[in-house]
Amino acid sequence: AQTVTQSQPEMSVQEAETVTLSCTYDTSESDYYLFWYKQPPSRQMILVIRQEAYKQQNATENRFSVNFQKAAKSFSLKISDSQLGDAAMYFCAYAARVIQGAQKLVFGQGTRLTINP
Amino acid sequence: SQTIHQWPATLVQPVGSPLSLECTVEGTSNPNLYWYRQAAGRGLQLLFYSVGIGQISSEVPQNLSASRPQDRQFILSSKKLLLSDSGFYLCAWSWGRYTDTQYFGPGTRLTVL
């Protein structure tokens, strides 16, 4: 079974600086998808970024980028120019195949990110 | 554009009472639908998913059940709630392919006393 591990329960960063959140996963599949979701105090899960395993190029969305190391099964999230609104729980997730095109998201335990003004 | 709704937002129920949480999606047809639960301070756990009307798959044996009576409606139910059913319940939808991203609703906070 696939597993996802986030080894940093909490992180903090000064506003405008850069922070990297770590994630490792375990799978025997060669083709899969990885995600970072953000959960602010409202608790709604918001997609931050997505990576296809067959793509060597790291995904980027504005100030958010990933460092995807397939051989090492590592998928870290870098947030540049941190803003107060980035404060949230961040979850790494692996998409496992289930039946008929559906997918099962396997989540890590999350990293709570605090932004210091 | 697509929108996903969940209600109620908050619910406090006594042990042994029934439960019905509803999720509806607008702006799409034949979506895949998912129910997740998040215990306090934990990540999300997939409970049920559905690829079509009346088609329900369960991931974890438990006190809950799910139904999909209409294409864009997904219901989570229980006949008798347990204390361990407390948590934050999130509904999600995606297009009908494995490659597609899941989008989440606002969630329901359930407290069983």
Coordinates of C-alpha atoms in Angstrom, one line a residue:
Chain A
A1 CA 0.0 0.0 0.0
Q2 CA 1.1 3.5 -0.7
T3 CA 2.2 5.7 2.2
V4 CA 3.0 9.4 2.5
T5 CA 5.2 10.9 5.2
Q6 CA 5.6 14.5 6.2
S7 CA 8.4 14.7 8.8
Q8 CA 7.9 18.3 9.8
P9 CA 4.8 18.7 12.1
E10 CA 5.4 22.5 12.3
M11 CA 7.4 25.1 10.4
S12 CA 7.7 28.8 10.7
V13 CA 9.2 31.5 8.4
Q14 CA 9.5 35.2 8.4
E15 CA 7.3 37.1 6.0
A16 CA 8.9 37.6 2.5
E17 CA 11.4 34.7 3.1
T18 CA 11.4 31.2 1.5
V19 CA 10.4 28.0 3.2
T20 CA 10.5 24.4 2.0
L21 CA 8.1 21.7 3.3
S22 CA 9.2 18.0 3.0
C23 CA 7.3 15.0 1.8
T24 CA 8.3 11.4 1.0
Y25 CA 6.2 8.6 -0.3
D26 CA 6.3 5.0 -1.0
T27 CA 4.9 3.3 -4.1
S28 CA 5.7 0.5 -6.5
E29 CA 3.9 2.3 -9.4
S30 CA 5.8 4.1 -12.1
D31 CA 3.0 6.4 -13.3
Y32 CA 1.2 8.5 -10.6
Y33 CA 0.3 11.9 -9.5
L34 CA 1.3 14.0 -6.5
F35 CA -0.4 17.0 -4.9
W36 CA 0.1 19.6 -2.3
Y37 CA -3.1 20.9 -0.7
K38 CA -3.5 23.8 1.7
Q39 CA -5.9 23.8 4.6
P40 CA -6.4 27.3 6.1
P41 CA -8.3 27.9 9.4
S42 CA -11.6 27.6 7.4
R43 CA -10.6 23.9 6.9
Q44 CA -11.5 23.8 3.2
M45 CA -8.8 21.9 1.3
I46 CA -7.4 24.0 -1.5
L47 CA -5.2 22.7 -4.3
V48 CA -1.8 24.3 -4.3
I49 CA 0.1 22.4 -7.0
R50 CA 0.1 19.1 -8.8
Q51 CA 3.0 17.0 -10.3
E52 CA 2.7 14.2 -12.9
A53 CA 5.4 11.5 -12.2
Y54 CA 6.2 11.0 -15.9
K55 CA 7.2 14.7 -16.2
Q56 CA 10.8 15.4 -15.2
Q57 CA 10.1 19.1 -15.1
N58 CA 9.1 20.4 -11.6
A59 CA 5.7 22.0 -11.4
T60 CA 5.4 25.7 -10.6
E61 CA 2.5 27.9 -9.7
N62 CA 3.4 31.5 -9.1
R63 CA 5.3 31.6 -5.7
F64 CA 4.9 27.8 -5.2
S65 CA 7.2 25.2 -6.7
V66 CA 8.1 21.6 -6.1
N67 CA 11.3 19.6 -6.1
F68 CA 10.3 16.2 -7.4
Q69 CA 12.9 13.5 -7.0
K70 CA 11.3 10.3 -8.4
A71 CA 14.2 7.9 -7.6
A72 CA 14.3 9.2 -4.0
K73 CA 10.5 9.3 -3.8
S74 CA 10.7 12.8 -2.5
F75 CA 8.3 15.7 -3.3
S76 CA 9.0 18.9 -1.4
L77 CA 7.1 22.2 -1.7
K78 CA 9.0 25.6 -1.8
I79 CA 7.1 28.8 -1.0
S80 CA 8.9 31.9 -2.1
D81 CA 8.2 35.4 -0.8
S82 CA 6.0 34.1 2.0
Q83 CA 2.9 36.0 2.8
L84 CA 0.7 36.1 5.9
G85 CA -2.1 34.4 3.9
D86 CA 0.1 31.4 3.3
A87 CA -0.3 30.4 7.0
A88 CA -2.1 27.0 7.0
M89 CA -1.8 23.3 7.3
Y90 CA -0.1 21.9 4.2
F91 CA -0.8 18.3 3.1
C92 CA 1.1 16.2 0.7
A93 CA -1.0 13.6 -1.2
Y94 CA -0.4 10.7 -3.5
A95 CA -3.1 9.6 -6.0
A96 CA -3.6 5.9 -6.0
R97 CA -5.6 4.2 -8.7
V98 CA -8.8 2.5 -7.7
I99 CA -11.6 1.2 -10.0
Q100 CA -13.1 2.7 -13.1
G101 CA -11.0 5.9 -13.3
A102 CA -11.5 6.9 -9.7
Q103 CA -8.5 7.8 -7.5
K104 CA -7.8 7.5 -3.8
L105 CA -5.8 10.3 -2.3
V106 CA -3.4 9.1 0.3
F107 CA -2.5 12.0 2.6
G108 CA 0.5 12.7 4.8
Q109 CA -0.1 13.9 8.4
G110 CA 0.4 17.6 7.5
T111 CA 2.8 20.4 8.3
R112 CA 1.5 23.5 10.1
L113 CA 3.1 26.6 8.6
T114 CA 3.3 29.8 10.6
I115 CA 4.3 33.1 8.9
N116 CA 5.9 35.6 11.3
P117 CA 5.4 39.3 10.4
Chain B
S1 CA -17.6 26.8 -13.4
Q2 CA -18.0 23.9 -11.0
T3 CA -19.1 24.4 -7.4
I4 CA -19.4 21.9 -4.6
H5 CA -21.7 22.4 -1.6
Q6 CA -21.9 20.6 1.7
W7 CA -24.5 20.9 4.5
P8 CA -24.8 21.3 7.3
A9 CA -21.6 23.2 8.1
T10 CA -21.7 22.2 11.8
L11 CA -23.6 19.4 13.5
V12 CA -23.8 18.3 17.2
Q13 CA -25.5 14.9 17.7
P14 CA -26.0 12.6 20.6
V15 CA -24.6 9.1 20.6
G16 CA -27.1 6.7 19.0
S17 CA -28.8 9.2 16.8
P18 CA -29.0 9.0 13.0
L19 CA -26.9 11.1 10.6
S20 CA -27.3 12.5 7.1
L21 CA -24.7 14.7 5.5
E22 CA -25.3 15.9 2.0
C23 CA -22.9 17.0 -0.8
T24 CA -24.0 18.4 -4.2
V25 CA -21.9 19.4 -7.2
E26 CA -23.0 22.1 -9.7
G27 CA -21.6 22.8 -13.2
T28 CA -20.6 19.3 -14.2
S29 CA -22.1 15.9 -15.1
N30 CA -21.2 12.4 -14.1
P31 CA -18.4 13.4 -11.7
N32 CA -16.5 11.0 -9.4
L33 CA -17.5 11.8 -5.8
Y34 CA -15.6 11.1 -2.6
W35 CA -16.2 11.3 1.2
Y36 CA -13.2 11.8 3.4
R37 CA -12.9 12.1 7.2
Q38 CA -10.3 14.1 9.1
A39 CA -9.8 13.4 12.8
A40 CA -8.4 16.2 14.9
G41 CA -4.8 17.0 14.0
R42 CA -4.7 14.3 11.4
G43 CA -4.7 13.9 7.6
L44 CA -7.7 12.9 5.6
Q45 CA -8.9 9.3 5.2
L46 CA -11.0 8.2 2.3
L47 CA -14.3 6.6 3.4
F48 CA -16.3 6.1 0.2
Y49 CA -16.2 6.9 -3.5
S50 CA -18.6 6.7 -6.3
V51 CA -18.2 6.7 -10.1
G52 CA -21.9 6.8 -10.9
I53 CA -25.5 6.8 -9.6
G54 CA -26.0 3.9 -7.2
Q55 CA -22.3 2.8 -7.4
I56 CA -20.6 3.1 -4.0
S57 CA -17.3 1.7 -3.0
S58 CA -16.2 1.6 0.6
E59 CA -12.6 2.0 1.7
V60 CA -12.8 1.4 5.4
P61 CA -15.3 -0.8 7.4
Q62 CA -17.2 1.4 9.8
N63 CA -20.5 2.6 11.2
L64 CA -21.2 4.8 8.1
S65 CA -22.8 4.3 4.7
A66 CA -23.0 6.3 1.6
S67 CA -25.5 6.7 -1.2
R68 CA -25.7 8.5 -4.6
P69 CA -29.4 8.9 -5.5
Q70 CA -28.7 11.5 -8.2
D71 CA -25.8 12.2 -10.5
R72 CA -24.5 15.1 -8.6
Q73 CA -25.6 14.2 -5.1
F74 CA -23.7 12.2 -2.5
I75 CA -25.0 11.4 0.9
L76 CA -23.2 10.1 4.0
S77 CA -25.4 8.4 6.6
S78 CA -25.4 6.5 9.8
K79 CA -28.3 4.7 11.6
K80 CA -26.6 5.1 15.1
L81 CA -23.7 7.5 15.7
L82 CA -20.7 6.5 17.9
L83 CA -18.4 8.9 19.7
S84 CA -15.7 7.8 17.3
D85 CA -17.7 9.2 14.4
S86 CA -16.8 12.8 15.5
G87 CA -14.6 14.6 13.0
F88 CA -14.5 16.8 10.0
Y89 CA -16.1 15.4 6.9
L90 CA -15.1 16.5 3.4
C91 CA -16.7 15.8 0.1
A92 CA -14.7 16.0 -3.1
W93 CA -15.3 15.7 -6.8
S94 CA -13.3 15.0 -9.9
W95 CA -13.8 14.3 -13.6
G96 CA -14.1 10.7 -14.6
R97 CA -10.5 9.9 -15.1
Y98 CA -7.7 8.8 -12.7
T99 CA -5.6 11.6 -14.0
D100 CA -7.9 14.3 -12.8
T101 CA -7.6 16.5 -9.7
Q102 CA -10.0 16.3 -6.8
Y103 CA -11.7 19.5 -5.6
F104 CA -13.0 19.7 -2.1
G105 CA -16.1 21.2 -0.5
P106 CA -16.2 23.4 2.6
G107 CA -16.7 20.4 5.0
T108 CA -19.0 19.5 7.9
R109 CA -17.8 19.5 11.5
L110 CA -19.6 16.7 13.3
T111 CA -19.4 16.4 17.1
V112 CA -21.0 13.3 18.7
L113 CA -21.7 13.7 22.5

